[in-house]
Tab-separated table of C-alpha atoms (C1' of nucleotides) in Angstrom:
chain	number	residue	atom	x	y	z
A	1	UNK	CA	83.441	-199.260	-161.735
A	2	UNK	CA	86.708	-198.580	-159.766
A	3	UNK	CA	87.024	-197.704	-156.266
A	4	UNK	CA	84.040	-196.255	-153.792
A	5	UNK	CA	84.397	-195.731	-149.718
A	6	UNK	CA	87.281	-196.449	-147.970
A	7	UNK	CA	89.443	-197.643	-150.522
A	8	UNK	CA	93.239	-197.689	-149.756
A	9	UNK	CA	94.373	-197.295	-153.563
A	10	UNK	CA	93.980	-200.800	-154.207
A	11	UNK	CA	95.115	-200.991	-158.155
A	12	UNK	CA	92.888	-204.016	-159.118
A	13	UNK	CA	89.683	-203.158	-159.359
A	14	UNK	CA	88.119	-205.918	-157.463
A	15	UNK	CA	85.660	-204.883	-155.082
A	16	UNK	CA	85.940	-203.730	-151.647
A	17	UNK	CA	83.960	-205.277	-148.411
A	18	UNK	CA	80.902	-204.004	-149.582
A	19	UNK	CA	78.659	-204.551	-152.571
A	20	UNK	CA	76.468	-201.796	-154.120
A	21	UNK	CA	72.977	-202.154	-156.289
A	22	UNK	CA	75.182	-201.463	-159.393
A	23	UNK	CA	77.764	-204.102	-158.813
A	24	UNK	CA	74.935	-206.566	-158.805
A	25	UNK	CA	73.125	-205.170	-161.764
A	26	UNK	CA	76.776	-205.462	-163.911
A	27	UNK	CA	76.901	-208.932	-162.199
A	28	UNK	CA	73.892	-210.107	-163.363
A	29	UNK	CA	74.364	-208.280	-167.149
A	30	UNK	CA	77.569	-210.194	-167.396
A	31	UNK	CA	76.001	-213.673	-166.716
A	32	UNK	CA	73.182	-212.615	-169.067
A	33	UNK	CA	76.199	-212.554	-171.822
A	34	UNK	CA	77.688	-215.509	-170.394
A	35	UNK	CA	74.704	-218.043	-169.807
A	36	UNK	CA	71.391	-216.323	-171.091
A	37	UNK	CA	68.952	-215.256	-168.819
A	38	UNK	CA	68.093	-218.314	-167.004
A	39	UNK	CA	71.292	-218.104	-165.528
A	40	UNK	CA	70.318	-215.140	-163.388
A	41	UNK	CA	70.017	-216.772	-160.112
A	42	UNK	CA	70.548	-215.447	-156.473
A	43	UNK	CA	72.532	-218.221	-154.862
A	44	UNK	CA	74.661	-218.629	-157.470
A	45	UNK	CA	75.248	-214.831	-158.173
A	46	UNK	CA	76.217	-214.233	-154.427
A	47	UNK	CA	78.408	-217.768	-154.271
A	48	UNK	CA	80.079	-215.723	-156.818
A	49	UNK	CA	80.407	-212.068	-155.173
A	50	UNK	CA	81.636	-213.960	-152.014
A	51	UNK	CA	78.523	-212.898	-149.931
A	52	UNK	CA	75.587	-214.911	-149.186
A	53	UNK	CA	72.542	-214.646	-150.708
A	54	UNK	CA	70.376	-212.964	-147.973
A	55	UNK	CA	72.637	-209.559	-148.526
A	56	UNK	CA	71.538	-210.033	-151.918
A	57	UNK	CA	67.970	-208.453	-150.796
A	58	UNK	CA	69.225	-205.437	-148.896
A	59	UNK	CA	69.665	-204.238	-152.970
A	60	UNK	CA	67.020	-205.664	-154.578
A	61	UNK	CA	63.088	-206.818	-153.976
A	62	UNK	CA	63.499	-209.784	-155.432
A	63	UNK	CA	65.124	-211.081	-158.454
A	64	UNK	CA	62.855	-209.735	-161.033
A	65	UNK	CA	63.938	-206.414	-159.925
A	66	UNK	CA	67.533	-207.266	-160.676
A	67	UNK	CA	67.055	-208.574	-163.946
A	68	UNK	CA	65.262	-205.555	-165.205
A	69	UNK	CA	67.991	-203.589	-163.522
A	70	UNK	CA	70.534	-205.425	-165.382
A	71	UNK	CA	68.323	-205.058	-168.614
A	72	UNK	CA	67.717	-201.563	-168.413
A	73	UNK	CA	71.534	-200.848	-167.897
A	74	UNK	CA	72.054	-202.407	-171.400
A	75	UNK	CA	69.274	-200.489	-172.969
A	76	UNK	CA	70.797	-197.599	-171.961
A	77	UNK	CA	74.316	-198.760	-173.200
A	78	UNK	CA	73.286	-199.700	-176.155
A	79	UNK	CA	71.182	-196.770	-177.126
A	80	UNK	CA	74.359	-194.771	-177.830
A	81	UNK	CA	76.178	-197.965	-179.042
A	82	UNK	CA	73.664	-198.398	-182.320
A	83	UNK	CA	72.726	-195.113	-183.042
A	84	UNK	CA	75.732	-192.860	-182.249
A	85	UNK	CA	77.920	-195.172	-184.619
A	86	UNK	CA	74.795	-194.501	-187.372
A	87	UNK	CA	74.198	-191.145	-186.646
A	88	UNK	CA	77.161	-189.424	-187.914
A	89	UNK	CA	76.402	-191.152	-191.451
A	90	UNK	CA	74.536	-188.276	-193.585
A	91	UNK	CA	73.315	-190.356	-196.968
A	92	UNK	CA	70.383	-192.404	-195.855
A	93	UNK	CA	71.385	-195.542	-198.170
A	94	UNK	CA	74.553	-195.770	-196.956
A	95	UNK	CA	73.479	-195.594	-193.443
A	96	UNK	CA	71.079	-198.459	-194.527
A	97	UNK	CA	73.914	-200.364	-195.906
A	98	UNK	CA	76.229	-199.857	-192.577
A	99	UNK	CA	73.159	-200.721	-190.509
A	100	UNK	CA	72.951	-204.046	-191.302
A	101	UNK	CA	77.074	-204.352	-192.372
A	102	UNK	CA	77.096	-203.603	-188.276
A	103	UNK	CA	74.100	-206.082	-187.389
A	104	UNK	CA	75.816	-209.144	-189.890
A	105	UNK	CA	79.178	-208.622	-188.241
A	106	UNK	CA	79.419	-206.717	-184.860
A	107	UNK	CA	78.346	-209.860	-183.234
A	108	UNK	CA	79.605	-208.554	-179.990
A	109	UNK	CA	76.889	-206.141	-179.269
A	110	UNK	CA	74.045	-208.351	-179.960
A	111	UNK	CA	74.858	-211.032	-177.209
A	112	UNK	CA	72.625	-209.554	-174.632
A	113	UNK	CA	69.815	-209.292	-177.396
A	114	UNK	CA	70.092	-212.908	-178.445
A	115	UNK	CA	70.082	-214.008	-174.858
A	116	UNK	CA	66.935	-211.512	-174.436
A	117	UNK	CA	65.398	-213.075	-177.795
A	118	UNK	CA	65.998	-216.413	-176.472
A	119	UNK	CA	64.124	-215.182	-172.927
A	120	UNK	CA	60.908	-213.071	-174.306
A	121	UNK	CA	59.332	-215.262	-171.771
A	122	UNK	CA	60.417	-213.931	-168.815
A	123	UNK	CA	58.126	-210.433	-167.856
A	124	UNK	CA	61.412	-208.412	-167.497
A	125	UNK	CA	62.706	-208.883	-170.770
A	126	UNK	CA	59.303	-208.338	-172.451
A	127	UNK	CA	59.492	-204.141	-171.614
A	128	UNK	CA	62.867	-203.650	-172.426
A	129	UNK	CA	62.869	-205.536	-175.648
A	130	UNK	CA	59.539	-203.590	-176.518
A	131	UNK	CA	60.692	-199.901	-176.099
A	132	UNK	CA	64.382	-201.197	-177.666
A	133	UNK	CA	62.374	-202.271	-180.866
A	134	UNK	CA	59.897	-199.614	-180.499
A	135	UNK	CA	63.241	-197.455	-181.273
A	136	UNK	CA	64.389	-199.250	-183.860
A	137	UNK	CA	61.380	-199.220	-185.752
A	138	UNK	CA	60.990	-195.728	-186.186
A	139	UNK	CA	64.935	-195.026	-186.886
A	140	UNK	CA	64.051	-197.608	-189.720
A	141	UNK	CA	61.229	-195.920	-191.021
A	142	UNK	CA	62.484	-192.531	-190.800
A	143	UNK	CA	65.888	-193.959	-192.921
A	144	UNK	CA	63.748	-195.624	-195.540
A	145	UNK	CA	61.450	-191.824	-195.726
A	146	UNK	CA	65.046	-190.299	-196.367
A	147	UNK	CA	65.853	-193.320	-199.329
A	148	UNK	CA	62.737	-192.286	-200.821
A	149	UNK	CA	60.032	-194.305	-200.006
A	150	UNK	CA	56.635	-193.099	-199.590
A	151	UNK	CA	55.208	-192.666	-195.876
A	152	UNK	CA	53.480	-196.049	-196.099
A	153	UNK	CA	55.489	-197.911	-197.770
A	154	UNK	CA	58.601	-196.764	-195.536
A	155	UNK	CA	56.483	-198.049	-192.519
A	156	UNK	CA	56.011	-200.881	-193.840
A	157	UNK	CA	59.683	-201.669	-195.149
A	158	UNK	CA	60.720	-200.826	-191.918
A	159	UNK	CA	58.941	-203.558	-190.363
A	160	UNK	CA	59.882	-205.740	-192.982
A	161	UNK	CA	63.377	-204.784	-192.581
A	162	UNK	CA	63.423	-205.061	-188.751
A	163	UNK	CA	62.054	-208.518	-188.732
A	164	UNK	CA	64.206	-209.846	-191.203
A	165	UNK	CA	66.924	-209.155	-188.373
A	166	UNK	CA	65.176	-210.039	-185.683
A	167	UNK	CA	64.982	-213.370	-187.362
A	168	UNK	CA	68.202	-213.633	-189.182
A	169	UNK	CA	69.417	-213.715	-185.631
A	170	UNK	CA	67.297	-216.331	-184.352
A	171	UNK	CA	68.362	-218.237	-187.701
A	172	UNK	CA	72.029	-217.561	-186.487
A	173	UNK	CA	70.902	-219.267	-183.031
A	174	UNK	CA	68.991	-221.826	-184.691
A	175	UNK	CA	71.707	-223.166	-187.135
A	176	UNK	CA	74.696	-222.800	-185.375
A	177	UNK	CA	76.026	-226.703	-186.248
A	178	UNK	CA	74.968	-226.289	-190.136
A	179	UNK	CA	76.801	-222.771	-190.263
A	180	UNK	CA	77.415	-221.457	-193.589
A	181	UNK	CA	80.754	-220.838	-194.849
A	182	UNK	CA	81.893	-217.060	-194.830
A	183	UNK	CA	81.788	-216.213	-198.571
A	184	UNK	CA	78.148	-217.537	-198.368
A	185	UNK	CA	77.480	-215.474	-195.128
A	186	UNK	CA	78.498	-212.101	-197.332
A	187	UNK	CA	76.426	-213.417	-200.433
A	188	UNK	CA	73.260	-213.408	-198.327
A	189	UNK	CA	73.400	-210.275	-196.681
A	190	UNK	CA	73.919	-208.823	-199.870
A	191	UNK	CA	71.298	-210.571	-200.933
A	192	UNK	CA	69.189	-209.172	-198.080
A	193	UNK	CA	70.186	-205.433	-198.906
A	194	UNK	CA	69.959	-205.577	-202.386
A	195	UNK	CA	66.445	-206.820	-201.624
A	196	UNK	CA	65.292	-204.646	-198.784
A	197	UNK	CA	67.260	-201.468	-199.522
A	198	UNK	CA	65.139	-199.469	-202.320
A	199	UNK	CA	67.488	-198.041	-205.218
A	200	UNK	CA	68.247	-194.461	-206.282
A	201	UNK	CA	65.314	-192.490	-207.138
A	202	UNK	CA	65.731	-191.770	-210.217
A	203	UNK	CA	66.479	-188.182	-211.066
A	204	UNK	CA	67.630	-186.133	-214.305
A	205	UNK	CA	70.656	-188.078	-215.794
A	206	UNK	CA	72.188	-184.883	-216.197
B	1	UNK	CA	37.499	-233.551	-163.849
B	2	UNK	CA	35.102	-236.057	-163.984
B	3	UNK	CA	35.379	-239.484	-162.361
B	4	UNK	CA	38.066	-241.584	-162.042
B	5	UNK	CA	39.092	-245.233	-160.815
B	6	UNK	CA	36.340	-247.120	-160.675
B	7	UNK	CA	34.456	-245.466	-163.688
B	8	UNK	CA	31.418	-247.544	-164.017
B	9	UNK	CA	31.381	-246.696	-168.390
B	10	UNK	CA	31.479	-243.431	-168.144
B	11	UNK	CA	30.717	-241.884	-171.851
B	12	UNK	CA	32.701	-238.821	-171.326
B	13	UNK	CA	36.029	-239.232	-173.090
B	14	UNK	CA	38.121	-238.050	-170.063
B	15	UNK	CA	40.336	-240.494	-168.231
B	16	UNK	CA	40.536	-243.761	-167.156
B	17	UNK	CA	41.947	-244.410	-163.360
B	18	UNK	CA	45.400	-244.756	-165.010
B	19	UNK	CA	47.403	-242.411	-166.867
B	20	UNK	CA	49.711	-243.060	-170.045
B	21	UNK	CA	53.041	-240.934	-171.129
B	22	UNK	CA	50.961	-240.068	-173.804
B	23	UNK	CA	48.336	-238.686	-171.507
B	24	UNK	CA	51.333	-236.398	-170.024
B	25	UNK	CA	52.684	-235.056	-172.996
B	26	UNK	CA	49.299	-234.019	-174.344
B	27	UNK	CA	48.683	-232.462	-170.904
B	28	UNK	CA	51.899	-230.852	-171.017
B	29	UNK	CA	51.297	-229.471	-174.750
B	30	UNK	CA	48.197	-227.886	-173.667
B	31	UNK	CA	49.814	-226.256	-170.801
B	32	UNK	CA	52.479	-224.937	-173.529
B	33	UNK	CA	49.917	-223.341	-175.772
B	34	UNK	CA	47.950	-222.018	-172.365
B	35	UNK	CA	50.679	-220.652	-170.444
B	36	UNK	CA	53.917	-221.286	-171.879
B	37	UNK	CA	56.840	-223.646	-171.714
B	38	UNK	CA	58.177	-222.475	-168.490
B	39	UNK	CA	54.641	-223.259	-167.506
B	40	UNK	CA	54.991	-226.858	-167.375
B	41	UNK	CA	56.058	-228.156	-164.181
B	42	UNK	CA	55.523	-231.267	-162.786
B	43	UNK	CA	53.742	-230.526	-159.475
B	44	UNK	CA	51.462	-228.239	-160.936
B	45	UNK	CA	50.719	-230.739	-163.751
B	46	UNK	CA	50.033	-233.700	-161.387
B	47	UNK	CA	47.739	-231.457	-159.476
B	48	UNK	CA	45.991	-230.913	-163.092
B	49	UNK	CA	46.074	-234.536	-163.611
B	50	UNK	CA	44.631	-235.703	-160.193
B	51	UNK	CA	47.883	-237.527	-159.064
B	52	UNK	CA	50.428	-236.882	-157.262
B	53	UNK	CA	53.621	-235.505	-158.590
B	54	UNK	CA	55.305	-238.801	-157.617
B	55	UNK	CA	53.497	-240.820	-159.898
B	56	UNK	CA	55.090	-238.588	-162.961
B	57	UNK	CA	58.494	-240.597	-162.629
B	58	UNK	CA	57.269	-243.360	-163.641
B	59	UNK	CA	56.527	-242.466	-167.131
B	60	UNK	CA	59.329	-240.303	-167.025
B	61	UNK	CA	62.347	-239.901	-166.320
B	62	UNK	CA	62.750	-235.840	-165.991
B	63	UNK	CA	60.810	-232.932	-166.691
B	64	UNK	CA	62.827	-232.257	-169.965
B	65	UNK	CA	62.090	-235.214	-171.312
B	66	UNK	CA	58.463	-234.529	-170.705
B	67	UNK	CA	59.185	-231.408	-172.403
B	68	UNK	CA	60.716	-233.181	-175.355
B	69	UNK	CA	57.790	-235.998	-175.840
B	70	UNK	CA	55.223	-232.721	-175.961
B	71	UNK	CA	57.079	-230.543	-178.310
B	72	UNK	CA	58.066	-234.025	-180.991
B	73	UNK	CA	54.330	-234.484	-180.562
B	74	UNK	CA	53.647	-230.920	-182.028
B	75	UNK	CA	56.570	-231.335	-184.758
B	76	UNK	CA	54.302	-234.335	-186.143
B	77	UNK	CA	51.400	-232.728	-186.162
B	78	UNK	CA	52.128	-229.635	-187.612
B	79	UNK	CA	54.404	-231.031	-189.991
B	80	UNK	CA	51.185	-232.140	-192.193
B	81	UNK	CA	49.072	-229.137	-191.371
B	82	UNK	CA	51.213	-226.821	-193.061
B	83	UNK	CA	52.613	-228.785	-195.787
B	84	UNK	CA	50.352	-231.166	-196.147
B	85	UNK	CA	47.499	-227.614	-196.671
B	86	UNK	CA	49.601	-226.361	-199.386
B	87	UNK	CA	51.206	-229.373	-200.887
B	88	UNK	CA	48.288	-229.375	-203.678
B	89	UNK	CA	48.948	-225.887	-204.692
B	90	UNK	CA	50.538	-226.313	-208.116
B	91	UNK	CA	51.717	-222.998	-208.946
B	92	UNK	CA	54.632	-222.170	-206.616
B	93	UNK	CA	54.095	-217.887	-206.348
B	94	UNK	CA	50.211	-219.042	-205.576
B	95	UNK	CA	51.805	-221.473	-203.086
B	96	UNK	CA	53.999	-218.862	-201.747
B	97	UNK	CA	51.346	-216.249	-201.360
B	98	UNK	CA	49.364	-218.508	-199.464
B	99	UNK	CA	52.085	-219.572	-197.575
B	100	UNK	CA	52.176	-216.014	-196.248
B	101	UNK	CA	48.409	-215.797	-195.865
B	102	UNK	CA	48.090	-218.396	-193.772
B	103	UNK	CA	51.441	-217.683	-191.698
B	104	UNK	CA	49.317	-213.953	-191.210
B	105	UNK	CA	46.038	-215.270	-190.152
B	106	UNK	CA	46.374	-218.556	-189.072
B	107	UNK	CA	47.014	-217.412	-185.107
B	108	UNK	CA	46.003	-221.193	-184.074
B	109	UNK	CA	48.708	-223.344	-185.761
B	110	UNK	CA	51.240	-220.669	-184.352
B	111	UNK	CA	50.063	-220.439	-180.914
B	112	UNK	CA	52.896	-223.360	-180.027
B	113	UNK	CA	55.198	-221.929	-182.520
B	114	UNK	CA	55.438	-218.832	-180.853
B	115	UNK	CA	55.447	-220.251	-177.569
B	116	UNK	CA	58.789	-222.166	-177.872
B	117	UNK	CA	60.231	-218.891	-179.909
B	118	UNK	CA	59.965	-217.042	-176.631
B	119	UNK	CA	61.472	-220.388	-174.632
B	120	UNK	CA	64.734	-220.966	-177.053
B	121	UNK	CA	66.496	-220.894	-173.891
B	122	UNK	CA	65.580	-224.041	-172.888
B	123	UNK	CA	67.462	-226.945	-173.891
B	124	UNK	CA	64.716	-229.252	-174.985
B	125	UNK	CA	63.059	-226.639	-177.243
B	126	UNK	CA	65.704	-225.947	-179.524
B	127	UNK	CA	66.252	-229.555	-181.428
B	128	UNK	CA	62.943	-229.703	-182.361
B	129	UNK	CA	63.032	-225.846	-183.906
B	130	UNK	CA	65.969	-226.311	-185.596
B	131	UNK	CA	64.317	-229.446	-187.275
B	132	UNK	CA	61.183	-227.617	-188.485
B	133	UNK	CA	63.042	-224.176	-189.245
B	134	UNK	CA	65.373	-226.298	-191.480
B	135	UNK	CA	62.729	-228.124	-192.780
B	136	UNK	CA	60.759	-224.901	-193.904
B	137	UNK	CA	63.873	-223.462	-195.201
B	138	UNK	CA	64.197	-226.138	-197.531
B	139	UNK	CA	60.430	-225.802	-198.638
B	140	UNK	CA	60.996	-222.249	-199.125
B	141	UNK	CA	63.920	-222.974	-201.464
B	142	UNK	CA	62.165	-225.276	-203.396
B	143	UNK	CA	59.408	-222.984	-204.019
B	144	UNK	CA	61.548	-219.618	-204.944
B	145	UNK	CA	63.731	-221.672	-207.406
B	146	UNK	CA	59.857	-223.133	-208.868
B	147	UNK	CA	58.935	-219.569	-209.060
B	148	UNK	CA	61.913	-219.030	-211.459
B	149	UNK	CA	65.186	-217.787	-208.797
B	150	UNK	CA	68.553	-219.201	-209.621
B	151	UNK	CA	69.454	-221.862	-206.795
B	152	UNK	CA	71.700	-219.353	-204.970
B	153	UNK	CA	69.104	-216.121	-205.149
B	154	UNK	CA	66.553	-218.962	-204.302
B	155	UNK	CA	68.574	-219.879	-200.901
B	156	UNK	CA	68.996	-216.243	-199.825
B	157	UNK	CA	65.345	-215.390	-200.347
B	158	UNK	CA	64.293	-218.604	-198.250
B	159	UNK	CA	66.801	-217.207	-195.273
B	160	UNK	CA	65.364	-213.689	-195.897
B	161	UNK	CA	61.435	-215.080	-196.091
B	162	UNK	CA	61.859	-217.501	-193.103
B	163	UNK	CA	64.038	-214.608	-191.102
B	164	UNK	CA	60.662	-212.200	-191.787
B	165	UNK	CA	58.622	-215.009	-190.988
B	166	UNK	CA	60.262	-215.197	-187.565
B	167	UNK	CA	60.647	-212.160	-186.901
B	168	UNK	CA	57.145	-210.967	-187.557
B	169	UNK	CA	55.973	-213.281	-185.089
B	170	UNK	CA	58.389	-211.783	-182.944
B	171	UNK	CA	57.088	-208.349	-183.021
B	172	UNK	CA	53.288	-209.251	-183.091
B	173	UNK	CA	54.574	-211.210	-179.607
B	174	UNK	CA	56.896	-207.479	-178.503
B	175	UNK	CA	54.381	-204.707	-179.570
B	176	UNK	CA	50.750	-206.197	-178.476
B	177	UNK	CA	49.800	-202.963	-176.647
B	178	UNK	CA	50.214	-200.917	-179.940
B	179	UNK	CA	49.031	-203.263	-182.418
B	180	UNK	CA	47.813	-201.435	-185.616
B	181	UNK	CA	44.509	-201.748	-187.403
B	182	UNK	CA	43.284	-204.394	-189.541
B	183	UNK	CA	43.674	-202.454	-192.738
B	184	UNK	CA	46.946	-201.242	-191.844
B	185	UNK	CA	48.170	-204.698	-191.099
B	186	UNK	CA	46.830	-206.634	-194.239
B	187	UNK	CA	48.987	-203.706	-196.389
B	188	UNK	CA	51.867	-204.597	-194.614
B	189	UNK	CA	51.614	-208.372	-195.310
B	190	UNK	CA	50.923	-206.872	-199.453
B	191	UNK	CA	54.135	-205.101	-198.950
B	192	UNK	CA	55.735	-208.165	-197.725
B	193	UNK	CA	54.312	-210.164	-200.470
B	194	UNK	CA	55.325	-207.728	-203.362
B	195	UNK	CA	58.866	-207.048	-201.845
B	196	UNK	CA	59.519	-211.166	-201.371
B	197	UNK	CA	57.792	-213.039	-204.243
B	198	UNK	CA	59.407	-212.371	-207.334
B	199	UNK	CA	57.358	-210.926	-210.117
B	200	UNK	CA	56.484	-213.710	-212.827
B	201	UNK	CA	59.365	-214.142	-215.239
B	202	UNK	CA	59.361	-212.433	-218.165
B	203	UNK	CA	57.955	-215.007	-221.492
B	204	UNK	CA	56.412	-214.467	-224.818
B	205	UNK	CA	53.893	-212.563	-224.670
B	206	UNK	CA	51.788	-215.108	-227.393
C	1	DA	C1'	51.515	-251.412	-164.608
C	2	DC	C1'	50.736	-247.331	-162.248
C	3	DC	C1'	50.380	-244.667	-157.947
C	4	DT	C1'	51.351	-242.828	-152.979
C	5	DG	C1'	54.083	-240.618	-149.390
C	6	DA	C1'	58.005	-239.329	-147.403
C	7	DA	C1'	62.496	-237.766	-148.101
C	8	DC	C1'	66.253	-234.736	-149.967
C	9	DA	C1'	68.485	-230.906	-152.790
C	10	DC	C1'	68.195	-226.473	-154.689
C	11	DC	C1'	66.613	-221.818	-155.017
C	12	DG	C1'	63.624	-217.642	-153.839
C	13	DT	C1'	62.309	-214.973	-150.005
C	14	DT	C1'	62.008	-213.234	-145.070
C	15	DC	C1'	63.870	-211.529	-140.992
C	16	DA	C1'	66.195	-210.946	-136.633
C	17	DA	C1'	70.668	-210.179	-135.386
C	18	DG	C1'	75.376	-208.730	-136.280
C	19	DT	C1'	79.276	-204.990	-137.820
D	1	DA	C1'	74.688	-199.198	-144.677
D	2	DC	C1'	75.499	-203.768	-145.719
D	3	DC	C1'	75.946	-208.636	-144.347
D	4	DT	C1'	75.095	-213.347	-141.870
D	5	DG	C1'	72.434	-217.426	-140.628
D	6	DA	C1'	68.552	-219.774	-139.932
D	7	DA	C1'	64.040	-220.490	-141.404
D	8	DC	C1'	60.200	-221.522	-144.724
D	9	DA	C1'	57.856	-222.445	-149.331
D	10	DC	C1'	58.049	-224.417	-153.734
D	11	DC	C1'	59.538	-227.636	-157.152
D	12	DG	C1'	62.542	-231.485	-159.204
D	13	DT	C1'	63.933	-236.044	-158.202
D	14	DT	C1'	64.344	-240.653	-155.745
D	15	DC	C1'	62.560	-244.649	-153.841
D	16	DA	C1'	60.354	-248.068	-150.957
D	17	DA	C1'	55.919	-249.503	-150.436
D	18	DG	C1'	51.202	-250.016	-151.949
D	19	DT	C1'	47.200	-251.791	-155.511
DNA sequence: ACCTGAACACCGTTCAAGT
DNA sequence: ACCTGAACACCGTTCAAGT
């Protein structure tokens, strides 16, 4: 992110004469945030780099290649985001519980995956979003195993589960004028875990 | 495809010399449920249509509002499929079972759904989803609290139910490559079913 | 009432030439 | 190694002129 070739020490950490693949790729990811996906253009992208938008293909094919650049980037990011915040968290349930404590209010880290939901059309979201559920599937399955569910039904919960957020998102997307107050907000996604979570086996009362 | 101006009664349905906005829309709609809303574009179209692209302004006045007339021509439509299929179901967990039955196997009436789902991005799409998502939200609602939920449980479910809905689409659209078998997939929707419904509530048993 | 044809703007892409 | 500038294709939009 900070300096590369000649740099004199410069303390902002602007960019220097020349432009690299990466600086593009971050350029692009934070448009993505900003605008969605659509927003991804060359000519406007180099207008704001300062360059003009032949340099743009020294870096890149064309601007599919960018995109999926940018895309990949935040797969990679977010890998570690999600799971190394879960990971630590030993009791299955409770690791349930954060999960979707983390998807109702880290709103934050799901930008990029609205704007992707929002884009499934375009052929370089459709791989990244597939191999970032793909993940997400099986963490889900293998947490709902651990709460006690049998190998079936844990599958199937987990798909349950995972489109339940993919689609309380959308919802969020969908609604935004009629938005729910906050005390509603918290009664529905405790709503949605006391539903989708599966209680305590039950074991000796001792 | 056939003849045009100067059609001497031609029985074939097709076109006359001149077209209508109505004619355009439908085209467009078609080209939706083909290829997608980033599909439709006007050149292309006109080609399609035997005209030149030129012609299009006349009927009108941008390509989103082309956009808009298709998709508010789907909203009618499929506003009395759906309900108007299940409207004569009395019993509202019978209702809500089919409901999901015909959300699962009804590919055809979702083909457009699904297609504006992966185009939320644009502009003209999302008006007309957040009319029919609200719309089937309050159906939902109306059905849970029938099938005995107390009007705040019977909200959350709807959210939860539609959010599955969506989503589910959603990952039939991200994991096509790996889709399971027909068995496997009919015990999900079961699992679905038994986790969402709620069981019949307790009476006298006479 | 509906269509053509030519024009212009904007963006993706190419490429020879610059530093 | 990275950038400029001019060119071309494609599509959205406008509009005067045709039938």
């Amino acid at each position: 992110m900070t300096s590369t070739e000649s740099a004199p020490a410069s303390d902002k950490p602007e960019r220097k004469g020349r432009l690299s693949a990466e600086d593009w790729a971050q350029a692009a990811l934070d448009l993505i945030a900003e605008q969605g996906v659509a927003a991804v253009a060359v000519e406007p992208l180099a207008r704001r780099l300062g360059v003009t938008k032949g340099s743009f293909y020294w870096h890149f094919p064309s601007r599919d290649a960018l995109l999926q650049a940018a895309l990949e980037r935040w797969e990679s990011f977010e890998q570690e985001a999600v799971f190394g915040t879960l990971e630590a968290i030993p009791d299955p349930r409770e690791r349930l519980r954060n999960l979707f404590q983390l998807v109702a209010h880290e709103a934050k880290s799901h930008v990029i995956y609205s704007a992707m939901l929002k884009a499934l059309d375009h052929p370089a979201v459709q791989p990244v979003m597939e191999r970032v559920s793909q993940r997400r599937l099986e963490y889900l399955t293998a947490s709902f195993r651990q709460a006690g569910l049998g190998r079936s039904d844990a599958q199937h919960r987990a798909r349950l589960a995972y489109a339940a957020y993919v689609g309380f998102l959308q919802l969020q997307l969908q609604l935004q004028q009629s938005r729910p107050p906050r005390e509603e907000f918290e009664a529905y996604v405790e709503h949605m875990m006391a539903t989708l979570i599966p209680p305590l086996p039950r074991q000796e009362t001792h």
